[in-house]
Tab-separated table of C-alpha atoms in Angstrom:
chain	number	residue	atom	x	y	z
A	25	UNK	CA	39.383	-7.713	-0.245
A	26	UNK	CA	40.717	-9.808	2.153
A	27	UNK	CA	39.218	-13.301	2.626
A	28	UNK	CA	40.807	-13.751	6.153
A	29	UNK	CA	39.079	-10.351	7.512
A	30	UNK	CA	35.852	-11.390	5.620
A	31	UNK	CA	32.595	-11.684	8.587
A	32	UNK	CA	30.988	-14.923	8.297
A	33	UNK	CA	27.110	-14.801	6.776
A	34	UNK	CA	26.020	-15.286	10.336
A	35	UNK	CA	27.344	-12.052	11.210
A	36	UNK	CA	26.501	-10.214	8.138
A	37	UNK	CA	22.596	-11.622	9.224
A	38	UNK	CA	23.283	-10.218	12.694
A	39	UNK	CA	24.642	-7.354	12.014
A	40	UNK	CA	21.616	-6.238	10.425
A	41	UNK	CA	18.907	-7.330	12.707
A	42	UNK	CA	20.569	-5.423	15.343
A	43	UNK	CA	23.759	-3.639	15.058
A	44	UNK	CA	22.915	-1.867	11.972
A	45	UNK	CA	19.784	-1.658	12.034
A	46	UNK	CA	17.913	-0.286	9.180
A	47	UNK	CA	15.535	1.981	10.289
A	48	UNK	CA	16.749	2.037	14.226
A	49	UNK	CA	20.262	2.547	13.577
A	50	UNK	CA	20.997	4.193	9.944
A	51	UNK	CA	16.953	5.309	9.578
A	52	UNK	CA	16.540	4.134	5.964
A	53	UNK	CA	12.999	3.722	4.873
A	54	UNK	CA	11.084	6.147	7.112
A	55	UNK	CA	8.075	6.590	4.648
A	56	UNK	CA	6.854	3.082	5.097
A	57	UNK	CA	8.655	2.904	8.649
A	58	UNK	CA	5.972	5.863	10.043
A	59	UNK	CA	3.482	5.554	7.723
A	60	UNK	CA	1.844	1.771	7.259
A	61	UNK	CA	2.655	1.224	10.627
A	62	UNK	CA	-0.674	2.120	12.143
A	63	UNK	CA	-1.278	-2.282	13.396
A	64	UNK	CA	1.397	-4.640	14.024
A	65	UNK	CA	-0.404	-6.831	10.601
A	66	UNK	CA	0.339	-3.456	8.560
A	67	UNK	CA	3.925	-3.351	10.396
A	68	UNK	CA	4.413	-7.446	9.355
A	69	UNK	CA	2.809	-7.051	5.606
A	70	UNK	CA	5.318	-4.632	4.816
A	71	UNK	CA	8.095	-5.585	6.732
A	72	UNK	CA	7.898	-9.391	4.576
A	73	UNK	CA	7.304	-7.732	1.319
A	74	UNK	CA	9.739	-5.704	1.478
A	75	UNK	CA	12.002	-8.812	2.351
A	76	UNK	CA	11.030	-10.575	-0.574
A	77	UNK	CA	11.884	-7.668	-2.691
A	78	UNK	CA	15.486	-7.669	-1.178
A	79	UNK	CA	16.281	-11.084	-0.829
A	80	UNK	CA	15.144	-12.284	-4.727
A	81	UNK	CA	16.779	-9.107	-5.646
A	82	UNK	CA	20.463	-9.671	-3.969
A	83	UNK	CA	20.096	-13.303	-5.398
A	84	UNK	CA	19.957	-12.028	-9.059
A	85	UNK	CA	22.025	-9.092	-8.390
A	86	UNK	CA	24.891	-10.743	-6.692
A	87	UNK	CA	24.292	-13.397	-9.529
A	88	UNK	CA	24.861	-10.686	-12.340
A	89	UNK	CA	27.268	-9.097	-10.536
A	90	UNK	CA	29.930	-9.745	-13.023
A	91	UNK	CA	27.361	-9.501	-16.360
A	92	UNK	CA	26.358	-6.078	-15.260
A	93	UNK	CA	28.940	-2.834	-16.766
A	94	UNK	CA	29.412	-0.756	-14.071
A	95	UNK	CA	27.671	2.540	-16.271
A	96	UNK	CA	24.748	1.237	-16.265
A	97	UNK	CA	24.221	-0.976	-12.955
A	98	UNK	CA	22.082	1.461	-11.328
A	99	UNK	CA	19.944	0.871	-14.290
A	100	UNK	CA	19.741	-2.503	-14.042
A	101	UNK	CA	19.183	-2.766	-10.370
A	102	UNK	CA	16.236	-0.586	-10.424
A	103	UNK	CA	15.242	-2.835	-13.193
A	104	UNK	CA	15.869	-5.873	-11.014
A	105	UNK	CA	13.660	-4.120	-8.123
A	106	UNK	CA	10.747	-3.001	-9.857
A	107	UNK	CA	10.193	-6.344	-11.655
A	108	UNK	CA	9.691	-7.958	-7.807
A	109	UNK	CA	7.817	-4.984	-6.497
A	110	UNK	CA	5.279	-5.275	-9.395
A	111	UNK	CA	5.103	-9.450	-8.320
A	112	UNK	CA	4.880	-9.130	-4.758
A	113	UNK	CA	2.248	-6.193	-6.069
A	114	UNK	CA	0.108	-8.781	-8.101
A	115	UNK	CA	0.982	-11.628	-5.470
A	116	UNK	CA	-0.444	-9.376	-2.834
A	117	UNK	CA	-3.661	-7.995	-4.680
A	118	UNK	CA	-4.866	-11.797	-5.923
A	119	UNK	CA	-3.817	-13.961	-2.351
A	120	UNK	CA	-4.456	-11.197	0.482
A	121	UNK	CA	-6.764	-8.435	-1.257
A	122	UNK	CA	-7.328	-6.894	2.503
A	123	UNK	CA	-3.872	-6.290	3.274
A	124	UNK	CA	-3.346	-5.211	-0.239
A	125	UNK	CA	-5.829	-2.403	0.182
A	126	UNK	CA	-4.603	-1.550	3.813
A	127	UNK	CA	-1.371	-1.113	2.521
A	128	UNK	CA	-2.314	0.373	-0.567
A	129	UNK	CA	0.279	3.150	-2.555
A	130	UNK	CA	2.768	1.909	-0.143
A	131	UNK	CA	3.407	-1.835	-2.094
A	132	UNK	CA	4.786	0.698	-5.428
A	133	UNK	CA	6.900	2.833	-2.956
A	134	UNK	CA	8.832	-0.466	-2.055
A	135	UNK	CA	10.940	0.714	-5.739
A	136	UNK	CA	12.407	3.802	-3.845
A	137	UNK	CA	12.926	2.213	-0.130
A	138	UNK	CA	16.387	3.645	-0.026
A	139	UNK	CA	17.557	0.514	2.027
A	140	UNK	CA	16.903	-1.894	-1.275
A	141	UNK	CA	19.138	-0.118	-3.931
A	142	UNK	CA	21.287	0.842	-0.852
A	143	UNK	CA	21.929	-3.367	-0.009
A	144	UNK	CA	22.761	-3.500	-3.800
A	145	UNK	CA	25.166	-0.991	-4.452
A	146	UNK	CA	26.669	-1.933	-1.045
A	147	UNK	CA	26.751	-5.441	-0.854
A	148	UNK	CA	24.687	-7.542	-3.596
A	149	UNK	CA	27.086	-6.224	-6.194
A	150	UNK	CA	30.572	-7.319	-4.363
A	151	UNK	CA	29.693	-10.206	-2.958
A	152	UNK	CA	29.255	-13.748	-3.209
A	153	UNK	CA	25.339	-15.493	-3.335
A	154	UNK	CA	25.263	-16.281	0.109
A	155	UNK	CA	26.344	-13.857	1.655
A	156	UNK	CA	24.289	-11.273	0.162
A	157	UNK	CA	21.344	-13.796	0.541
A	158	UNK	CA	22.595	-13.337	4.372
A	159	UNK	CA	22.821	-9.839	4.508
A	160	UNK	CA	19.440	-9.429	2.442
A	161	UNK	CA	17.821	-11.690	5.081
A	162	UNK	CA	19.194	-9.901	8.131
A	163	UNK	CA	18.664	-6.440	6.743
A	164	UNK	CA	14.839	-7.481	5.770
A	165	UNK	CA	14.745	-9.311	9.418
A	166	UNK	CA	16.017	-5.983	10.985
A	167	UNK	CA	13.788	-3.575	8.943
A	168	UNK	CA	10.602	-6.408	9.719
A	169	UNK	CA	11.139	-6.558	13.255
A	170	UNK	CA	11.482	-2.204	13.208
A	171	UNK	CA	7.920	-2.395	11.171
A	172	UNK	CA	6.601	-4.724	13.936
A	173	UNK	CA	7.775	-2.733	16.878
A	174	UNK	CA	6.206	0.314	15.798
A	175	UNK	CA	3.337	-1.043	14.013
A	176	UNK	CA	2.489	-2.580	17.830
A	177	UNK	CA	3.200	0.443	20.061
A	178	UNK	CA	0.962	2.069	17.786
A	179	UNK	CA	-1.791	-0.481	18.113
A	180	UNK	CA	-1.443	-1.183	21.440
A	181	UNK	CA	-1.913	2.497	22.143
A	182	UNK	CA	-4.074	3.461	19.652
A	183	UNK	CA	-6.669	0.536	19.229
A	184	UNK	CA	-6.211	-1.188	22.371
A	185	UNK	CA	-5.160	-4.363	20.826
A	186	UNK	CA	-2.217	-6.078	19.198
A	187	UNK	CA	-2.803	-8.249	15.990
A	188	UNK	CA	-5.747	-7.624	16.330
A	189	UNK	CA	-6.541	-8.919	18.995
A	190	UNK	CA	-7.976	-6.719	22.607
A	191	UNK	CA	-6.050	-6.446	24.990
A	192	UNK	CA	-7.431	-4.178	27.608
A	193	UNK	CA	-11.587	-4.824	27.470
A	194	UNK	CA	-13.805	-2.476	27.412
A	195	UNK	CA	-12.633	0.368	29.509
A	196	UNK	CA	-9.974	1.299	27.704
A	197	UNK	CA	-9.649	4.518	25.905
A	198	UNK	CA	-7.562	4.196	22.779
A	199	UNK	CA	-5.227	7.301	22.623
A	200	UNK	CA	-6.613	7.474	18.356
A	201	UNK	CA	-3.228	9.842	18.241
A	202	UNK	CA	-1.393	7.105	17.600
A	203	UNK	CA	-2.694	5.081	15.281
A	204	UNK	CA	-3.215	9.062	13.121
A	205	UNK	CA	0.096	10.155	11.149
A	206	UNK	CA	2.181	12.014	14.636
A	207	UNK	CA	1.891	8.355	16.102
A	208	UNK	CA	4.216	7.163	13.811
A	209	UNK	CA	6.415	10.354	14.311
A	210	UNK	CA	5.678	9.630	18.548
A	211	UNK	CA	6.310	5.751	18.297
A	212	UNK	CA	9.652	6.415	16.119
A	213	UNK	CA	10.967	8.882	18.465
A	214	UNK	CA	10.609	6.873	21.467
A	215	UNK	CA	12.380	4.038	19.354
A	216	UNK	CA	14.569	5.769	17.942
A	217	UNK	CA	15.525	7.400	22.155
A	218	UNK	CA	15.655	3.848	22.942
A	219	UNK	CA	18.152	2.450	20.470
A	220	UNK	CA	20.577	5.350	21.297
A	221	UNK	CA	20.242	5.148	25.100
A	222	UNK	CA	21.543	1.630	24.580
A	223	UNK	CA	24.029	2.195	21.830
A	224	UNK	CA	25.924	4.785	23.794
A	225	UNK	CA	25.608	2.687	27.015
A	226	UNK	CA	27.550	-0.019	25.070
A	227	UNK	CA	29.842	2.402	24.514
A	228	UNK	CA	30.441	3.802	27.603
A	229	UNK	CA	30.891	0.418	28.970
A	230	UNK	CA	33.599	0.199	25.821
A	231	UNK	CA	35.368	2.767	26.638
A	232	UNK	CA	35.640	1.802	30.373
A	233	UNK	CA	36.961	-1.287	29.255
A	234	UNK	CA	39.801	0.266	27.086
A	235	UNK	CA	40.408	2.572	29.682
A	236	UNK	CA	40.998	0.590	32.345
A	237	UNK	CA	43.416	-2.044	30.260
A	238	UNK	CA	45.055	1.048	28.934
A	239	UNK	CA	45.529	2.295	32.061
A	240	UNK	CA	46.677	-0.894	33.594
A	241	UNK	CA	49.346	-1.005	30.924
A	242	UNK	CA	50.525	1.635	31.867
A	243	UNK	CA	51.111	1.253	35.192
A	244	UNK	CA	53.088	-1.964	34.454
A	245	UNK	CA	54.808	-0.305	31.803
A	246	UNK	CA	55.591	2.217	34.619
A	247	UNK	CA	56.881	0.072	37.677
A	248	UNK	CA	59.441	-2.039	34.700
B	21	UNK	CA	45.528	6.715	-13.067
B	22	UNK	CA	46.827	5.648	-16.948
B	23	UNK	CA	47.278	2.410	-15.844
B	24	UNK	CA	43.784	1.788	-13.833
B	25	UNK	CA	42.132	3.281	-16.884
B	26	UNK	CA	44.049	0.668	-19.288
B	27	UNK	CA	43.351	-2.116	-17.102
B	28	UNK	CA	39.556	-1.158	-16.585
B	29	UNK	CA	38.583	-0.494	-20.310
B	30	UNK	CA	35.545	1.061	-20.724
B	31	UNK	CA	32.986	-1.891	-21.480
B	32	UNK	CA	30.890	-1.089	-25.532
B	33	UNK	CA	28.020	0.548	-25.888
B	34	UNK	CA	26.268	-2.101	-27.578
B	35	UNK	CA	27.026	-4.229	-24.392
B	36	UNK	CA	25.525	-1.517	-22.069
B	37	UNK	CA	22.437	-1.282	-24.663
B	38	UNK	CA	22.081	-4.963	-24.527
B	39	UNK	CA	22.369	-5.518	-21.214
B	40	UNK	CA	19.597	-3.419	-20.296
B	41	UNK	CA	17.492	-4.710	-23.232
B	42	UNK	CA	17.901	-8.369	-21.746
B	43	UNK	CA	16.876	-6.905	-18.541
B	44	UNK	CA	13.906	-5.377	-19.517
B	45	UNK	CA	12.788	-7.856	-21.765
B	46	UNK	CA	13.336	-10.558	-18.804
B	47	UNK	CA	11.500	-8.114	-16.558
B	48	UNK	CA	8.580	-7.924	-18.976
B	49	UNK	CA	8.613	-11.395	-19.707
B	50	UNK	CA	8.376	-12.343	-15.809
B	51	UNK	CA	5.838	-9.269	-15.249
B	52	UNK	CA	3.447	-11.039	-18.060
B	53	UNK	CA	3.528	-14.638	-16.416
B	54	UNK	CA	2.836	-13.567	-13.469
B	55	UNK	CA	-0.120	-11.159	-14.726
B	56	UNK	CA	-1.825	-13.542	-16.244
B	57	UNK	CA	-1.234	-16.074	-13.427
B	58	UNK	CA	-2.897	-13.895	-10.692
B	59	UNK	CA	-5.433	-11.604	-13.180
B	60	UNK	CA	-8.153	-14.373	-12.904
B	61	UNK	CA	-7.763	-14.255	-9.147
B	62	UNK	CA	-8.156	-10.649	-8.832
B	63	UNK	CA	-10.748	-10.066	-10.885
B	64	UNK	CA	-13.035	-12.424	-8.533
B	65	UNK	CA	-11.810	-10.441	-5.474
B	66	UNK	CA	-13.175	-7.115	-7.034
B	67	UNK	CA	-16.305	-8.650	-8.908
B	68	UNK	CA	-16.768	-10.272	-5.155
B	69	UNK	CA	-15.674	-6.502	-3.249
B	70	UNK	CA	-18.327	-5.332	-5.703
B	71	UNK	CA	-20.893	-7.463	-4.802
B	72	UNK	CA	-20.711	-6.830	-0.951
B	73	UNK	CA	-20.364	-3.257	-1.678
B	74	UNK	CA	-24.163	-3.403	-3.917
B	75	UNK	CA	-25.861	-4.662	-0.341
B	76	UNK	CA	-23.793	-2.415	1.498
B	77	UNK	CA	-25.075	0.667	-0.199
B	78	UNK	CA	-28.650	-0.609	-0.799
B	79	UNK	CA	-29.290	-1.720	2.424
B	80	UNK	CA	-31.689	-4.504	2.894
B	81	UNK	CA	-31.559	-5.649	-0.831
B	82	UNK	CA	-31.616	-9.583	-1.119
B	83	UNK	CA	-30.963	-9.870	-4.568
B	84	UNK	CA	-29.702	-8.023	-7.697
B	85	UNK	CA	-30.115	-7.707	-11.269
B	86	UNK	CA	-27.523	-6.313	-13.571
B	87	UNK	CA	-28.594	-3.790	-16.023
B	88	UNK	CA	-27.034	-1.883	-18.771
B	89	UNK	CA	-28.141	0.606	-21.803
B	90	UNK	CA	-30.185	0.142	-24.772
B	91	UNK	CA	-31.205	3.517	-26.287
B	92	UNK	CA	-32.339	5.571	-23.812
B	93	UNK	CA	-33.862	2.435	-21.464
B	94	UNK	CA	-32.328	-0.271	-19.769
B	95	UNK	CA	-32.121	-3.850	-20.384
B	96	UNK	CA	-31.021	-7.066	-18.758
B	97	UNK	CA	-27.694	-8.182	-18.826
B	98	UNK	CA	-27.244	-11.972	-19.958
B	99	UNK	CA	-24.143	-13.605	-19.504
B	100	UNK	CA	-20.802	-10.980	-19.523
B	101	UNK	CA	-21.089	-7.555	-21.218
B	102	UNK	CA	-18.191	-4.786	-21.876
B	103	UNK	CA	-21.192	-2.057	-21.756
B	104	UNK	CA	-21.221	0.230	-18.471
B	105	UNK	CA	-24.089	-1.739	-16.276
B	106	UNK	CA	-25.537	-0.974	-13.254
B	107	UNK	CA	-27.106	-3.496	-10.606
B	108	UNK	CA	-30.918	-2.750	-9.608
B	109	UNK	CA	-31.892	-4.186	-5.754
B	110	UNK	CA	-34.474	-6.025	-4.629
B	111	UNK	CA	-35.514	-7.335	-1.116
B	112	UNK	CA	-36.135	-10.926	-0.578
B	113	UNK	CA	-40.674	-10.069	-1.991
B	114	UNK	CA	-38.969	-8.455	-5.268
B	115	UNK	CA	-39.844	-5.252	-4.613
B	116	UNK	CA	-37.643	-3.038	-6.348
B	117	UNK	CA	-35.216	-0.929	-3.592
B	118	UNK	CA	-33.098	0.837	-6.159
B	119	UNK	CA	-30.082	1.133	-7.849
B	120	UNK	CA	-26.634	0.674	-7.437
B	121	UNK	CA	-24.735	3.270	-9.611
B	122	UNK	CA	-20.505	2.725	-10.356
B	123	UNK	CA	-18.684	6.030	-11.595
B	124	UNK	CA	-15.152	6.849	-11.224
B	125	UNK	CA	-13.205	10.770	-11.707
B	126	UNK	CA	-10.122	11.583	-10.780
B	127	UNK	CA	-9.165	12.684	-7.476
B	128	UNK	CA	-6.385	13.876	-5.796
B	129	UNK	CA	-3.797	11.470	-6.549
B	130	UNK	CA	-5.502	8.896	-9.276
B	131	UNK	CA	-8.929	7.679	-9.804
B	132	UNK	CA	-11.625	7.285	-7.263
B	133	UNK	CA	-14.046	4.302	-8.185
B	134	UNK	CA	-16.927	4.535	-6.052
B	135	UNK	CA	-20.719	3.205	-6.268
B	136	UNK	CA	-23.804	4.732	-4.761
B	137	UNK	CA	-27.133	3.246	-4.215
B	138	UNK	CA	-29.728	5.585	-5.677
B	139	UNK	CA	-33.627	5.484	-4.708
B	140	UNK	CA	-35.340	6.372	-7.775
B	141	UNK	CA	-38.822	6.484	-6.306
B	142	UNK	CA	-37.947	9.180	-2.722
B	143	UNK	CA	-35.027	10.726	-5.656
B	144	UNK	CA	-32.540	10.066	-3.162
B	145	UNK	CA	-29.113	8.942	-3.162
B	146	UNK	CA	-28.723	5.941	0.027
B	147	UNK	CA	-25.314	4.811	0.387
B	148	UNK	CA	-21.999	5.286	-0.939
B	149	UNK	CA	-19.082	3.001	-1.124
B	150	UNK	CA	-15.387	4.085	-2.404
B	151	UNK	CA	-14.513	0.600	-4.851
B	152	UNK	CA	-10.806	1.973	-5.053
B	153	UNK	CA	-9.245	5.207	-4.520
B	154	UNK	CA	-5.134	5.595	-4.183
B	155	UNK	CA	-5.867	9.285	-2.150
B	156	UNK	CA	-3.534	10.625	0.339
B	157	UNK	CA	-3.008	8.828	3.214
B	158	UNK	CA	-4.356	10.276	6.196
B	159	UNK	CA	-6.101	12.993	4.202
B	160	UNK	CA	-8.099	12.104	1.037
B	161	UNK	CA	-8.599	8.436	2.151
B	162	UNK	CA	-11.177	10.092	4.469
B	163	UNK	CA	-13.122	9.523	2.124
B	164	UNK	CA	-14.185	5.910	3.021
B	165	UNK	CA	-12.258	5.961	6.675
B	166	UNK	CA	-14.125	9.042	7.927
B	167	UNK	CA	-17.429	7.538	9.161
B	168	UNK	CA	-19.248	10.568	9.616
B	169	UNK	CA	-18.535	11.959	5.510
B	170	UNK	CA	-19.400	8.360	4.206
B	171	UNK	CA	-22.868	8.887	6.537
B	172	UNK	CA	-23.646	11.903	4.619
B	173	UNK	CA	-24.758	9.221	1.609
B	174	UNK	CA	-26.904	7.548	3.651
B	175	UNK	CA	-30.004	9.795	3.234
B	176	UNK	CA	-29.086	12.360	0.864
B	177	UNK	CA	-31.976	14.514	-1.172
B	178	UNK	CA	-30.923	14.382	-5.176
B	179	UNK	CA	-33.445	16.005	-6.694
B	180	UNK	CA	-31.172	19.138	-7.560
B	181	UNK	CA	-28.450	17.740	-7.197
B	182	UNK	CA	-25.706	17.332	-4.515
B	183	UNK	CA	-23.390	20.364	-3.624
B	184	UNK	CA	-20.326	20.073	-1.614
B	185	UNK	CA	-19.822	22.721	0.746
B	186	UNK	CA	-16.987	23.525	3.332
B	187	UNK	CA	-17.644	22.653	7.371
B	188	UNK	CA	-19.913	25.309	8.871
B	189	UNK	CA	-21.438	26.382	5.470
B	190	UNK	CA	-24.228	23.373	5.097
B	191	UNK	CA	-27.657	25.308	4.435
B	192	UNK	CA	-29.680	22.983	2.573
B	193	UNK	CA	-30.997	19.263	2.883
B	194	UNK	CA	-28.172	18.375	-0.862
B	195	UNK	CA	-25.054	19.362	0.495
B	196	UNK	CA	-22.036	17.599	1.396
B	197	UNK	CA	-19.682	18.594	3.866
B	198	UNK	CA	-16.469	18.408	2.689
B	199	UNK	CA	-13.330	17.497	4.790
B	200	UNK	CA	-10.616	19.443	6.293
B	201	UNK	CA	-7.402	18.259	4.065
B	202	UNK	CA	-9.049	16.407	1.616
B	203	UNK	CA	-11.261	19.007	-0.260
B	204	UNK	CA	-10.239	17.644	-3.002
B	205	UNK	CA	-10.899	14.263	-2.562
B	206	UNK	CA	-14.249	15.018	-1.158
B	207	UNK	CA	-15.753	17.303	-3.609
B	208	UNK	CA	-14.550	14.564	-6.412
B	209	UNK	CA	-17.160	11.661	-3.950
B	210	UNK	CA	-19.678	14.903	-4.873
B	211	UNK	CA	-19.015	15.007	-8.559
B	212	UNK	CA	-18.975	11.585	-9.628
B	213	UNK	CA	-22.387	11.141	-7.943
B	214	UNK	CA	-23.961	14.000	-9.691
B	215	UNK	CA	-22.281	13.036	-13.165
B	216	UNK	CA	-23.357	9.046	-12.401
B	217	UNK	CA	-26.923	10.840	-12.034
B	218	UNK	CA	-26.733	12.559	-14.881
B	219	UNK	CA	-26.039	9.833	-16.762
B	220	UNK	CA	-28.209	7.223	-15.613
B	221	UNK	CA	-31.342	8.685	-13.981
B	222	UNK	CA	-33.715	9.612	-17.627
B	223	UNK	CA	-32.792	5.608	-18.160
B	224	UNK	CA	-33.861	4.611	-14.920
B	225	UNK	CA	-37.293	6.318	-15.185
B	226	UNK	CA	-37.783	5.580	-18.777
B	227	UNK	CA	-36.925	1.723	-17.369
B	228	UNK	CA	-39.237	2.128	-14.309
B	229	UNK	CA	-41.926	3.974	-16.493
B	230	UNK	CA	-41.429	0.807	-19.454
B	231	UNK	CA	-41.303	-1.729	-16.256
B	232	UNK	CA	-45.332	-0.494	-14.893
B	233	UNK	CA	-46.602	-0.190	-18.241
B	234	UNK	CA	-45.948	-3.819	-18.705
B	235	UNK	CA	-46.956	-4.632	-15.550
B	236	UNK	CA	-50.518	-2.686	-16.240
B	237	UNK	CA	-50.342	-4.859	-19.467
B	238	UNK	CA	-50.221	-7.953	-18.050
B	239	UNK	CA	-52.728	-7.725	-15.414
B	240	UNK	CA	-56.012	-6.491	-17.172
């Protein structure tokens, strides 16, 4: 890894939020993204729980990256991740019992969220603590953003409210299907469609710029 | 390839075991400390949830007394007890409304813990509340999220025990219609109530008979 080309920690943070968003671009962590997002607050709580686990384990893995032998690294990462997941499970049960009940078995399942192990293996274990924190915060920020988007859409359409606040009044007939499991797939499908459309449009613009420059350059060369 | 192998020598087995051992030990220390710290709060939430559930399954209850097994009857619990307990709900005039009975059994995923209200005079189940369950979200969790299923336990004759039947097959008053897609979870709730009644019914009857004789002796 050469020092000159290394991106800044701000860039590492921002890439997870948007360009390499774990849900909309990398399509990681689909189980919680579909299962607990029947309301915006559940999506937010799941996102924050994942943020806590990802940031804390990234710090530890990055600090210990030279102490953990390569051969046992995955086992060590899982021990670290599982510890933080259990901690967050106990803390939620103690301080926010309602949210703990709503998220149910999915808190324990953060252990197997491939986003978390993936960041340890591909980033935290190879970078300094500051960069690892930036990467983890960006990725989990992107994950939380995605979960709140899915949860928000499902709650607005399925319950006629957002973060528990009623939006449309009495006359609104909620689309119950949106808060049922199929609603998760609908919301995620449309969001993926939207993100792909955005990405393609950006690519086309960039391509058009490159074409323009190349053609322009060739014309210049021809003239000379 | 050879040069690389020389530079990256495999660490000794001892070092690998030691690394994982230390990781496991530290994880254990952290978990034990957090568990000890949060336990009182979690227990308090459980107790609050249980109390709310008691008033939920015994409609009109104002106060309740905790009872434990004593021989073939029941006795009022004073202080703490490790024995299984049930709760006698009374209305504002002090008249007994019924008993809230907790019981649990293994469902589809994990243990389902239920509290149900029982009226010993009418021999009816008068309410059911799931205290804890990790049943499949979207399917098994309907045992507490599906209002139609829960409502079946609001007025259920139990003199003959209750039965779980599939939708469209209900013919008798003591039958409960299971949830499509969650047959095991909903049948487990029925089993939990049947077993709970089998365990407590005779003791409740004995206790009520005793209290009645005592009341008669008190008023000559």
